[in-house]
Coordinates of C-alpha atoms in Angstrom, one line a residue:
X5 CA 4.9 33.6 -46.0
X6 CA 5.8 31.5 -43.0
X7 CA 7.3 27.9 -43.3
X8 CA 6.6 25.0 -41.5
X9 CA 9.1 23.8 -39.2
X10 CA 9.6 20.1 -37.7
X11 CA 9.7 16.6 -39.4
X12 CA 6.0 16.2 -39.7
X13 CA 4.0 18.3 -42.6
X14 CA 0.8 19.4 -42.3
X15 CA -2.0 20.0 -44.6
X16 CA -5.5 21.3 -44.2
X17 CA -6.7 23.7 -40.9
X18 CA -6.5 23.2 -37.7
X19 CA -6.7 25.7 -34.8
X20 CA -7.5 28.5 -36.9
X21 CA -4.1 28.0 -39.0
X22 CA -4.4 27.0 -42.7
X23 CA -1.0 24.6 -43.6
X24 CA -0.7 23.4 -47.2
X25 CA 2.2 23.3 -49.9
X26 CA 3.2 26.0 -52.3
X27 CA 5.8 25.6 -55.4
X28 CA 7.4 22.4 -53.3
X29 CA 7.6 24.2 -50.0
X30 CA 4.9 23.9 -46.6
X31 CA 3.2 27.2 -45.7
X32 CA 1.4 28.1 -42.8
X33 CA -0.8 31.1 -42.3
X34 CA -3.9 32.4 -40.9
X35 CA -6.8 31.0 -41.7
X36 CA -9.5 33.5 -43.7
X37 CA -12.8 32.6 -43.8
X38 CA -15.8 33.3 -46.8
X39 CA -16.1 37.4 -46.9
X40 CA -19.4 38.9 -46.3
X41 CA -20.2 39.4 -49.9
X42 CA -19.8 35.6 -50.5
X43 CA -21.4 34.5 -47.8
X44 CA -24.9 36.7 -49.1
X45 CA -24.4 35.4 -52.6
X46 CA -23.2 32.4 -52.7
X47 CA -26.0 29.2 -52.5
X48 CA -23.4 27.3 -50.2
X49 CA -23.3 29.6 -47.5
X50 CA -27.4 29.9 -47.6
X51 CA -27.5 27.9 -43.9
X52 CA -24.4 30.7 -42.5
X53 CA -26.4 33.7 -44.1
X54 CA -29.5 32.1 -42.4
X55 CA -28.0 32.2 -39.0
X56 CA -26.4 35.0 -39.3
X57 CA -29.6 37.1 -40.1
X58 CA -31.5 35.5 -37.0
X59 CA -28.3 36.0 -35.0
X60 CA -28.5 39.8 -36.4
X61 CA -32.5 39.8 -34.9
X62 CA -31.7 38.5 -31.1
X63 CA -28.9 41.0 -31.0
X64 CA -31.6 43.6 -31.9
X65 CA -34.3 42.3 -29.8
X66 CA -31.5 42.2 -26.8
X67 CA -31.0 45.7 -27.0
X68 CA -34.3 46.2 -27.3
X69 CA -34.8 44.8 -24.2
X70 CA -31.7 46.5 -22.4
X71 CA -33.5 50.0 -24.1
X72 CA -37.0 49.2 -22.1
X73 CA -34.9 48.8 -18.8
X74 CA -33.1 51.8 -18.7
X75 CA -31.1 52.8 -16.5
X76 CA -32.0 49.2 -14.4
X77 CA -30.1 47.7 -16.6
X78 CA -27.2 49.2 -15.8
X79 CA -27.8 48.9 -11.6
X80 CA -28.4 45.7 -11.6
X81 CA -26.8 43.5 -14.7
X82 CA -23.2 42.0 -14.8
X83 CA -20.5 42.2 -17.0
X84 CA -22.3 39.2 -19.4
X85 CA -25.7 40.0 -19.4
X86 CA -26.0 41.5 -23.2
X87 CA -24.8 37.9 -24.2
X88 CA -26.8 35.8 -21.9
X89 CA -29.7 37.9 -23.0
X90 CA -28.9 37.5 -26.8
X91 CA -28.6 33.8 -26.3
X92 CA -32.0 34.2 -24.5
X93 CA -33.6 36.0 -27.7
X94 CA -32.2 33.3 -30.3
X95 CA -34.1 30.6 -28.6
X96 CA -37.2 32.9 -28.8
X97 CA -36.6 33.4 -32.5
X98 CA -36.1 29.4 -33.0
X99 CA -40.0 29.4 -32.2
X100 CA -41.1 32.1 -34.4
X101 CA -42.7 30.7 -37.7
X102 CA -41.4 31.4 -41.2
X103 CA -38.2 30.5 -43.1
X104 CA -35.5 30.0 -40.9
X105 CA -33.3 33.4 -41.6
X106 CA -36.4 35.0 -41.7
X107 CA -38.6 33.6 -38.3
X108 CA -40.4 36.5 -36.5
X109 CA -39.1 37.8 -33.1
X110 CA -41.7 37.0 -31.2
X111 CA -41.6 36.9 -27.3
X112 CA -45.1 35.6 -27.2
X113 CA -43.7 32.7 -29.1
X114 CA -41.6 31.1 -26.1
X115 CA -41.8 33.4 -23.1
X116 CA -41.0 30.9 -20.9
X117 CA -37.2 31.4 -22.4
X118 CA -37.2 34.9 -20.5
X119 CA -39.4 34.5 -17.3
X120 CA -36.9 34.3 -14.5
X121 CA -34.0 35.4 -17.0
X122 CA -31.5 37.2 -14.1
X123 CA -29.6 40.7 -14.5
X124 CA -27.3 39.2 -12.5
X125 CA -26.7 35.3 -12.6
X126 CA -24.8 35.0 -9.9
X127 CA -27.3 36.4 -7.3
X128 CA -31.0 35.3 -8.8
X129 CA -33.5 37.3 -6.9
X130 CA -35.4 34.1 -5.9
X131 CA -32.2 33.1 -3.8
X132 CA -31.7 36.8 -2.2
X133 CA -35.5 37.4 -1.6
X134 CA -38.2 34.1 -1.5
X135 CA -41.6 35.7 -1.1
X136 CA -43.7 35.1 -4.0
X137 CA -44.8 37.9 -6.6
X138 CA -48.3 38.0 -8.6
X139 CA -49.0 39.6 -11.5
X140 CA -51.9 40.8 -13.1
X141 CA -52.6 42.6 -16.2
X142 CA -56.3 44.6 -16.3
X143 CA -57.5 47.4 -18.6
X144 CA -56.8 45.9 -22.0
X145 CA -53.2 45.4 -20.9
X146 CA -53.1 49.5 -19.7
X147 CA -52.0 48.3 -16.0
X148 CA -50.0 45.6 -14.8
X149 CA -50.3 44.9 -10.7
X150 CA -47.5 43.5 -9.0
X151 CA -48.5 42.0 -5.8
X152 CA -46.9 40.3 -2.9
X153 CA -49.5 39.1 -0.2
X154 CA -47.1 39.0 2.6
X155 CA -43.2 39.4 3.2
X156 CA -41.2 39.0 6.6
X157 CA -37.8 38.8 8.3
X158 CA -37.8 35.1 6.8
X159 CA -37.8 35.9 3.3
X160 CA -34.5 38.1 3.0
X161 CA -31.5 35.0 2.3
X162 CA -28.9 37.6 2.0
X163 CA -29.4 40.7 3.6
X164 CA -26.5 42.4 4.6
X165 CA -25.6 42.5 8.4
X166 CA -26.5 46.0 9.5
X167 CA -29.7 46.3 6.6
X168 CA -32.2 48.0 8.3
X169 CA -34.8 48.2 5.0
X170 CA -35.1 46.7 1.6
X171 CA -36.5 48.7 -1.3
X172 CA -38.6 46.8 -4.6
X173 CA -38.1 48.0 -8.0
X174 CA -40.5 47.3 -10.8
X175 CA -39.9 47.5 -14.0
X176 CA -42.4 47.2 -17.5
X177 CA -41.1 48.0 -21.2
X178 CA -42.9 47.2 -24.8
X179 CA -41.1 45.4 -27.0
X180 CA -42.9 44.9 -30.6
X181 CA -42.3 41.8 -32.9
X182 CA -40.1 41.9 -35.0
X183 CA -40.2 40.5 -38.9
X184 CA -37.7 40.2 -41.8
X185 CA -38.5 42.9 -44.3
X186 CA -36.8 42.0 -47.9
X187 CA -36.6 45.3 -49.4
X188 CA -34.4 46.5 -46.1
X189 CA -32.5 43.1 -45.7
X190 CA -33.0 43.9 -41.9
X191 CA -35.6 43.1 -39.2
X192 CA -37.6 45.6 -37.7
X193 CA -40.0 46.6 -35.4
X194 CA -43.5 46.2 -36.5
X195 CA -44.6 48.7 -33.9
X196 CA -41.6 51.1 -33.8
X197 CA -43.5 54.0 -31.9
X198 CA -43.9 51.6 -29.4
X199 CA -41.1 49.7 -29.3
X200 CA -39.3 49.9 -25.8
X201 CA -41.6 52.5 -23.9
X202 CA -40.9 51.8 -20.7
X203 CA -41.7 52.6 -16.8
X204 CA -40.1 52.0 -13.3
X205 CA -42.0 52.3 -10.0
X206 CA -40.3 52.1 -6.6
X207 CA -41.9 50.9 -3.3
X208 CA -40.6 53.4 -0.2
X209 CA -37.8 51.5 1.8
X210 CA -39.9 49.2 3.8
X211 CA -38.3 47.8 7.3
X212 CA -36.9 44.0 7.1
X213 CA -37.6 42.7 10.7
X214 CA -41.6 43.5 10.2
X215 CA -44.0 41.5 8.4
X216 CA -45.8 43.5 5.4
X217 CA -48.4 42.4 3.5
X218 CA -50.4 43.2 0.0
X219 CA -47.3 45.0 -1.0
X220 CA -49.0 46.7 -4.4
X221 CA -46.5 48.3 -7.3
X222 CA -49.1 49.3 -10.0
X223 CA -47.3 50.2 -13.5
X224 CA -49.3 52.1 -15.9
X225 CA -49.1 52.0 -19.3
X226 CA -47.1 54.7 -21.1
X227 CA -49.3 55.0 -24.2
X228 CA -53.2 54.5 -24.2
X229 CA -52.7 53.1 -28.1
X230 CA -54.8 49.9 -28.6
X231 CA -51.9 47.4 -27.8
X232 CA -52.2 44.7 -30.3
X233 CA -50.7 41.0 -29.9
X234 CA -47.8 41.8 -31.8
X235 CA -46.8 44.0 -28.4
X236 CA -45.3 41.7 -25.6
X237 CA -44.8 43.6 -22.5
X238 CA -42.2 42.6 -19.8
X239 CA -42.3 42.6 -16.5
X240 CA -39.2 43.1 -13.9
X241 CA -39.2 43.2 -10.6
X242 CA -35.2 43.9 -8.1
X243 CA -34.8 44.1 -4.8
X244 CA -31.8 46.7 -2.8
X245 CA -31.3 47.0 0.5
X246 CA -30.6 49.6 2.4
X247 CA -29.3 51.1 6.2
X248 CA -30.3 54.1 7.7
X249 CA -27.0 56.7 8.2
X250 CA -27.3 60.2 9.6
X251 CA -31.2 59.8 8.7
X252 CA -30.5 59.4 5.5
X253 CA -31.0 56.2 3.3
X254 CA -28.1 54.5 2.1
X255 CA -27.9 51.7 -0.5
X256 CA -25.7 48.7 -0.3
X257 CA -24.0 47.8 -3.4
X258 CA -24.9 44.2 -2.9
X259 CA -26.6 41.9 -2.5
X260 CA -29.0 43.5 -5.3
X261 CA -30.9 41.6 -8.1
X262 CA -33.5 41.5 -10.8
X263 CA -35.5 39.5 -12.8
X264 CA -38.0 39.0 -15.1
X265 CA -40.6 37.4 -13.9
X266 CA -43.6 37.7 -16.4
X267 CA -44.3 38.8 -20.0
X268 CA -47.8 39.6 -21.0

């Protein structure tokens, strides 16, 4: 085992070293912490194994999340966006009731943690593109409406240069609660046929010096099941912009950005 150097001794850990003495000499080495198999079993480590089974859920519902965005998530997120959103989900689960270890992911329970939550932090769509978006849910929660009553020249912060036309993406995905179920040790999905359906509509590359208004992206429901309140459904909306090159449409890799911007 290592030995301590220098005048000065140490004992205890600090800086993820463990110093203390052995048969009249000063070690130093790596500190280990509890295994996994203490940490389950052992009544002092009831607050870690707590946190580390809620941890465990907003990891799930993350991916959850990532799963009902398809391949979105991937255009528009950055490199940090499965943490940001797992930090996202762990406030969520702090408002679900129940033991603590064993709270309900419930996105109905603080949506307010994950309207406005940005793909990409760095460029939040309400900085690129300022007109306002409406939502409204009708037939049961079958159809969710996106609407923007009007959008001009003056509403694009950060259009590239030669832009001619921006394109709108909406996105909706189920996600179901989720609950702690003992005889698994795991949470999961109360509604796991539903969990993370998911659909994408596109509006057609709309010109950015003209003013446009009653822009409508209607998102259907991919199931007609009864959807119950234990089903939260988000709703995403990005923004791309695009120039026109040998007639053909060509999208610039930035500025582009989405966001959540209700959960029903």
């Amino acid at each position: 085992m290592p030995k301590q150097n220098g005048l000065f001794k140490l004992k205890g850990t600090l800086q993820g070293k463990c110093y203390y003495q052995l048969n009249g000499q000063y070690i130093v080495r790596k500190a280990v912490g509890p295994s996994r198999e203490r940490i389950n079993t052992d009544p002092a480590f009831s607050n870690v194994k707590s946190n580390n089974q809620e941890f465990a859920a907003a990891s799930k519902l993350s991916k959850a999340l990532r799963q009902g965005l398809g391949d979105n998530a991937m255009r528009f997120k950055d490199s940090y966006m499965a943490g940001r959103l797992t930090g996202c989900c762990r406030k969520i689960i702090q408002k679900g009731s129940g033991l603590v270890g064993q709270r309900e992911a419930n996105l109905h329970n603080h949506p307010i943690a994950l309207i406005g939550f940005q793909l990409k932090k760095e460029l939040p769509l309400e900085q690129i593109y300022t007109a306002k978006p409406k939502t409204k849910s009708h037939n049961s929660r079958h159809q969710i409406d996106i609407n923007i009553p009007k959008s001009n020249s003056n509403h694009h912060n950060q259009k590239p240069i030669n832009a001619t036309h921006f394109q709108l993406t909406a996105a909706l995905s189920l996600v179901s609660n989720l609950q702690w179920e003992s005889n698994e040790n795991a949470y999961q999905p109360t509604h796991s046929e539903l969990h993370t359906l998911n659909i994408t509509n596109q509006t057609q590359p709309l010109l950015c010096k003209i003013e446009h208004t009653h822009i409508h992206m209607p998102l259907h429901m991919p199931t007609t099941v009864e959807l119950q309140n234990t089903i939260a459904i988000t709703v995403w909306l990005g923004i791309t912009y695009l120039k026109i090159d040998d007639g053909n449409y060509v999208t610039y890799q930035s500025p582009k950005a989405m966001a959540c911007i209700a959960v029903q």
